[in-house]
Coordinates of C-alpha atoms and ligand atoms in Angstrom, one line a residue:
X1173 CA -3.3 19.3 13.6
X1174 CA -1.1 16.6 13.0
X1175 CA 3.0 17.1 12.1
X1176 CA 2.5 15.7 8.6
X1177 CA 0.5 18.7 6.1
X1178 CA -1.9 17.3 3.6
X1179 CA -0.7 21.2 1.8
X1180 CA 1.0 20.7 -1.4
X1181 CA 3.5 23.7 -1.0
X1182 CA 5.1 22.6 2.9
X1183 CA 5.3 19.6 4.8
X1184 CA 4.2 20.5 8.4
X1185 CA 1.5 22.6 9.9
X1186 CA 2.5 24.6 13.7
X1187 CA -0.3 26.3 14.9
X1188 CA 0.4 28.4 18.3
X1189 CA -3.0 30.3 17.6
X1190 CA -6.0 28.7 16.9
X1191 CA -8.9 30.9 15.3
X1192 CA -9.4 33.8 13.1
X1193 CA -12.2 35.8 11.9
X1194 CA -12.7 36.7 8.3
X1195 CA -11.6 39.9 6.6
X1196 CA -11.7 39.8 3.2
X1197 CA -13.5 37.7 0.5
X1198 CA -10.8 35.3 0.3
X1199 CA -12.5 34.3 3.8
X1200 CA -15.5 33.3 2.5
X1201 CA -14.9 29.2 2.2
X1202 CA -12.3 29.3 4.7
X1203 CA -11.3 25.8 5.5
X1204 CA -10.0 26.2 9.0
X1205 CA -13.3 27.5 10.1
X1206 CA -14.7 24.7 8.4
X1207 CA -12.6 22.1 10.3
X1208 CA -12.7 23.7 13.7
X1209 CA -16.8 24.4 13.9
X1210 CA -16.8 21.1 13.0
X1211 CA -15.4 20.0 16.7
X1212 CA -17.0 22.8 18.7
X1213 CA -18.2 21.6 22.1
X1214 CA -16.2 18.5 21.7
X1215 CA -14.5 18.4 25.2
X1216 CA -11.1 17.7 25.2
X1217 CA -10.6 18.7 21.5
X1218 CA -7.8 20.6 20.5
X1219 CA -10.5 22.6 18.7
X1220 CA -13.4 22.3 21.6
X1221 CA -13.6 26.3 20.9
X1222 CA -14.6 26.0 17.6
X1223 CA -12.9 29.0 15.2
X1224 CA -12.9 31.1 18.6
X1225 CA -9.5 32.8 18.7
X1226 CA -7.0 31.6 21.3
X1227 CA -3.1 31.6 21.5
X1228 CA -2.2 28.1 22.4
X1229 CA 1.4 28.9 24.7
X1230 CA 1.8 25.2 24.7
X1231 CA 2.6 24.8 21.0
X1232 CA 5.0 27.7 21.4
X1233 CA 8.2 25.0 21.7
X1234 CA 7.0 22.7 19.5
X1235 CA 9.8 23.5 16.3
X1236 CA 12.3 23.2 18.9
X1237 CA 11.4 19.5 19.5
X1238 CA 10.6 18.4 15.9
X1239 CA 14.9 17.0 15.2
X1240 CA 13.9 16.9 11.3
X1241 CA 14.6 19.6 9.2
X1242 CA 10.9 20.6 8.0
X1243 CA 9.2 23.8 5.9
X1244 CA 6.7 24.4 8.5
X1245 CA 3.7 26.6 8.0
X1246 CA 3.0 28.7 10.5
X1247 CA -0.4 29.1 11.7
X1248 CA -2.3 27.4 9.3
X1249 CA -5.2 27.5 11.3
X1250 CA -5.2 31.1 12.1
X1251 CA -3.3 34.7 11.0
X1252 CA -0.7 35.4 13.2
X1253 CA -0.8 39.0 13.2
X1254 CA -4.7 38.6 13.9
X1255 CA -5.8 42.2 16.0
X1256 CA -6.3 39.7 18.7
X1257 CA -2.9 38.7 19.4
X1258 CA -0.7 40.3 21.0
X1259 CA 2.7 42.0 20.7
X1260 CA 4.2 39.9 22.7
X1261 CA 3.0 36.6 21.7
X1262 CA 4.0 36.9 18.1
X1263 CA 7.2 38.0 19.6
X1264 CA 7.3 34.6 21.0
X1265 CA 6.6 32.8 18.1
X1266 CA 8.8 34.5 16.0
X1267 CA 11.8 33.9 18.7
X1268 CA 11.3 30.2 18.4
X1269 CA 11.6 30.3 15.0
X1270 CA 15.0 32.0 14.6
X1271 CA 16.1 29.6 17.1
X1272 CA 14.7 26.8 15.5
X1273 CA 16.8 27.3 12.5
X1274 CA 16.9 24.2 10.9
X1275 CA 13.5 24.5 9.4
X1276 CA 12.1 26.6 6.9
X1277 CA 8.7 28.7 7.8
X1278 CA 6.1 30.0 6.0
X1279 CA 4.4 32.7 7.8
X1280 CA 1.3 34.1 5.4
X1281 CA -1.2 36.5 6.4
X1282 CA -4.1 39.0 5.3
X1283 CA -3.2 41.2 8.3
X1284 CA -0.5 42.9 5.7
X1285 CA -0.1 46.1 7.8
X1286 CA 0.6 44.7 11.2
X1287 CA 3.2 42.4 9.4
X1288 CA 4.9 45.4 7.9
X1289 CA 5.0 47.3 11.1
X1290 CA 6.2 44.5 13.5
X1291 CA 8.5 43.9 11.0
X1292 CA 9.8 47.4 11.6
X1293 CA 10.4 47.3 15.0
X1294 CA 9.8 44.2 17.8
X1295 CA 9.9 41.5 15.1
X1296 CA 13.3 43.3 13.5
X1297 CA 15.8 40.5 15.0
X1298 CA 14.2 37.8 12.4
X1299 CA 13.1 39.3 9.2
X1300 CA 16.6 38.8 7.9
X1301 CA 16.6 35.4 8.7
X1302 CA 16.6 33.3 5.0
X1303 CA 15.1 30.1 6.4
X1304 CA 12.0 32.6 7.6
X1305 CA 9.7 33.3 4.8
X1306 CA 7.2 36.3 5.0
X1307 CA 3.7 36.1 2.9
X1308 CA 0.8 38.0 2.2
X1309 CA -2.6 36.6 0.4
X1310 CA -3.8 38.2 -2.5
X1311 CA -7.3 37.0 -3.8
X1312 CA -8.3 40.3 -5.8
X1313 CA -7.2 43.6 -6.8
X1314 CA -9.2 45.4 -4.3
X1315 CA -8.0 43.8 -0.7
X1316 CA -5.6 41.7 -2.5
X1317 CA -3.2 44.3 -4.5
X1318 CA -2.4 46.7 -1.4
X1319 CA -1.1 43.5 1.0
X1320 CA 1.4 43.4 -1.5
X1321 CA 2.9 46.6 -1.7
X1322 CA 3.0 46.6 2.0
X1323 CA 4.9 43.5 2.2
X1324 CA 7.4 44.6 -0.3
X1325 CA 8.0 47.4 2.8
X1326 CA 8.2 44.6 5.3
X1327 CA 12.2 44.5 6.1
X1328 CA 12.0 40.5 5.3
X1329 CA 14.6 38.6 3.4
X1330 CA 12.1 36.3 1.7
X1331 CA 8.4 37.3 0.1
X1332 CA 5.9 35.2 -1.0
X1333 CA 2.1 35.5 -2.0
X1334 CA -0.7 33.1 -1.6
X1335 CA -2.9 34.0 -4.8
X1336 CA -5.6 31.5 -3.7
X1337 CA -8.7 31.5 -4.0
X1338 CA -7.6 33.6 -7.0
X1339 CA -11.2 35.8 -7.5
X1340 CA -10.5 37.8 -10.1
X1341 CA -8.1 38.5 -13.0
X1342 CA -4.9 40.6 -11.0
X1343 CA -4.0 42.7 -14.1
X1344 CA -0.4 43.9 -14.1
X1345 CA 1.0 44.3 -10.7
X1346 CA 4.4 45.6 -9.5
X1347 CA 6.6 42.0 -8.5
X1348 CA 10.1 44.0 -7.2
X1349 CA 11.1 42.2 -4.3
X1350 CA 9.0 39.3 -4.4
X1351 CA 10.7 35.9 -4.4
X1352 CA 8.1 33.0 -4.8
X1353 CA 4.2 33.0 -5.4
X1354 CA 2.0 30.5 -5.4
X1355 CA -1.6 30.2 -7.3
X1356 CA -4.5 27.9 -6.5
X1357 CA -8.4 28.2 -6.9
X1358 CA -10.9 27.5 -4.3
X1359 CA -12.0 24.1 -3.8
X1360 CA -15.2 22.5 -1.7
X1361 CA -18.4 23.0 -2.0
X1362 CA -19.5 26.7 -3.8
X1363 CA -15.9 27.3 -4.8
X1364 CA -15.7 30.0 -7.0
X1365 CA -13.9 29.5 -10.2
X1366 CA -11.4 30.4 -11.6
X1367 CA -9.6 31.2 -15.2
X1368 CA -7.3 29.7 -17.0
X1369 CA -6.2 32.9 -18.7
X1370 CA -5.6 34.9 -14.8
X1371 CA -3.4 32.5 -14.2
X1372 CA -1.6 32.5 -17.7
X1373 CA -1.0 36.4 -16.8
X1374 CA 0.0 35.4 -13.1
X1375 CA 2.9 33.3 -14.7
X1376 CA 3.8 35.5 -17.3
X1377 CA 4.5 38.1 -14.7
X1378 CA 6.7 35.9 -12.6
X1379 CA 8.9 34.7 -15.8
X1380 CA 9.2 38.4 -16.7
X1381 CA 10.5 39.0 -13.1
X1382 CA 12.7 35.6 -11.6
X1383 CA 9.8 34.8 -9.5
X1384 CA 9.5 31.3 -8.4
X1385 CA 6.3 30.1 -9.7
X1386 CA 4.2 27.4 -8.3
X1387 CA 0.6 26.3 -9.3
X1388 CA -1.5 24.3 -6.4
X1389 CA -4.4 23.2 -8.0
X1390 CA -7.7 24.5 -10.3
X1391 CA -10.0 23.7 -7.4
X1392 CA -13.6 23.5 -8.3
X1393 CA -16.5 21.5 -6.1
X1394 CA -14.4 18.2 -6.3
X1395 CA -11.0 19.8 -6.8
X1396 CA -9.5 16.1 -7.7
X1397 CA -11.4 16.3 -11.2
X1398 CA -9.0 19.0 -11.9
X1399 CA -5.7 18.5 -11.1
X1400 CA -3.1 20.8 -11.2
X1401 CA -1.6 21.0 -14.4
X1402 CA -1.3 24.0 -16.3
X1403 CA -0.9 23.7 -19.8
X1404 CA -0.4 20.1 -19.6
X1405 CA 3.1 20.8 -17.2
X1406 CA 3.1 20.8 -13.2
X1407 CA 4.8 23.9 -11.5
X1408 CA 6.8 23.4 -8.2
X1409 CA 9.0 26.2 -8.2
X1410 CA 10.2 27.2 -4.9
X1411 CA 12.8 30.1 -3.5
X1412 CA 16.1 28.9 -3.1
X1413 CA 16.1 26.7 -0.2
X1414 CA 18.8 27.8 3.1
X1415 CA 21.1 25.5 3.6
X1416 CA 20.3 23.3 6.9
X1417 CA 21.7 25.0 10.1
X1418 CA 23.0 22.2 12.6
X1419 CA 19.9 21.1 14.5
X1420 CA 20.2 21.8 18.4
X1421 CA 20.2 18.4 21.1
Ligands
LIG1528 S1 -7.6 35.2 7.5 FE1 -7.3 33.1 6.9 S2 -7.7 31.9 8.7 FE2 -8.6 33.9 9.0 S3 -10.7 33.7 8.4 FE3 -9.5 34.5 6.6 S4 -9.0 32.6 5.5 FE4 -9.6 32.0 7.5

């Protein structure tokens, strides 16, 4: 994937594991299996394995080289804290990222449990880091609900949620210790849809509580008929930025 992110919510995609497998109905359209099956068997393609996981060790340094300060989403072509990688590895990643302190990263997953726990023990030394931001994805109530209660366990000093492809109207669901969420509905073909008054709810929830609230888009077959206004207003909200750390030579 290239440096600069088409994704309205960050500005650069790092992606030291390529390839996922689905887990929840949030999975169904996903677009990185989309993209990548798309250059299976393509030799020399950074993607030649299709949506096959891999780690790919030689992405592991690239934060450290990239001088400009960026808000980097990690992984946007996988879930970090897939079964399949190991320990270790997402020690790794997470090493370069607390040295790499100039960015800002956004690390989301639906692998809630495993985030929580490495987060407990060999992933301690950077959940307190501000300019690393911790996120789980909520498209329901059903799989959706319970990520978040297990990140608000995670010891992480920022928490977001992905609500997108939001399935389903959330109800009223416990915000403590969440700082920024994002909503979006599912675009491409035989996106499902998505209502106005879920998201209304969504955003009363997060005025009620100081959340940072940002709305992506409506989505829908050709999302660009839709924009992403919501009630006629955009919503960029974001948690309070770090400051820049001094960038290493
Ligand atoms: S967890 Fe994310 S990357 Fe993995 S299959 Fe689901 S939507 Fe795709």
């Amino acid at each position: 994937m290239s440096i600069q992110s088409e994704i309205e919510w960050t500005d650069a995609t790092w992606n030291p594991v390529r390839g996922c497998t689905k887990i929840s109905p949030g999975c169904k359209h996903c677009y990185a299996e989309t993209f990548a099956e798309r250059f299976r068997g393509v030799k020399g393609h950074p993607y030649e394995l299709g949506f096959d996981l891999r780690t790919v060790p030689s992405k592991l340094e690239e934060p450290l080289r990239w001088k400009k300060r960026k808000l980097i989403f990690v992984n946007s072509m996988s879930d970090l804290f897939h079964e399949s990688v190991p320990d270790e590895y997402i020690q790794k990643v997470a090493e370069v990222m607390v040295a790499a302190n100039w960015h800002t990263y956004q690390v989301l997953t639906k692998r809630s449990g495993r985030l929580r726990d490495l987060l407990a023990s060999r992933l301690k030394f950077a959940g307190s880091h501000g300019h690393i931001w911790w996120g789980v994805s909520v498209e329901d109530q059903e799989y959706g609900l319970p990520r978040i209660e297990h990140l608000r366990q995670a010891g992480a000093s920022i928490r977001f949620l992905s609500i997108e492809p939001l399935l389903e109207d959330l109800g009223t669901f416990d915000l403590s210790g969440i700082d920024w969420v994002i909503v979006g509905g599912e675009s491409g073909p035989g996106a499902r849809p998505m209502k106005k008054d879920w998201v209304l709810s969504i955003q009363r929830q997060c005025r009620r509580n100081h959340v940072a609230f940002f709305f992506k888009q409506w989505g829908g077959v050709q999302k660009s008929k839709h924009g992403r206004l919501l009630n006629g207003k955009t919503y960029d909200e974001m948690p309070i930025m770090p400051k820049p750390a001094l960038m290493q030579a």
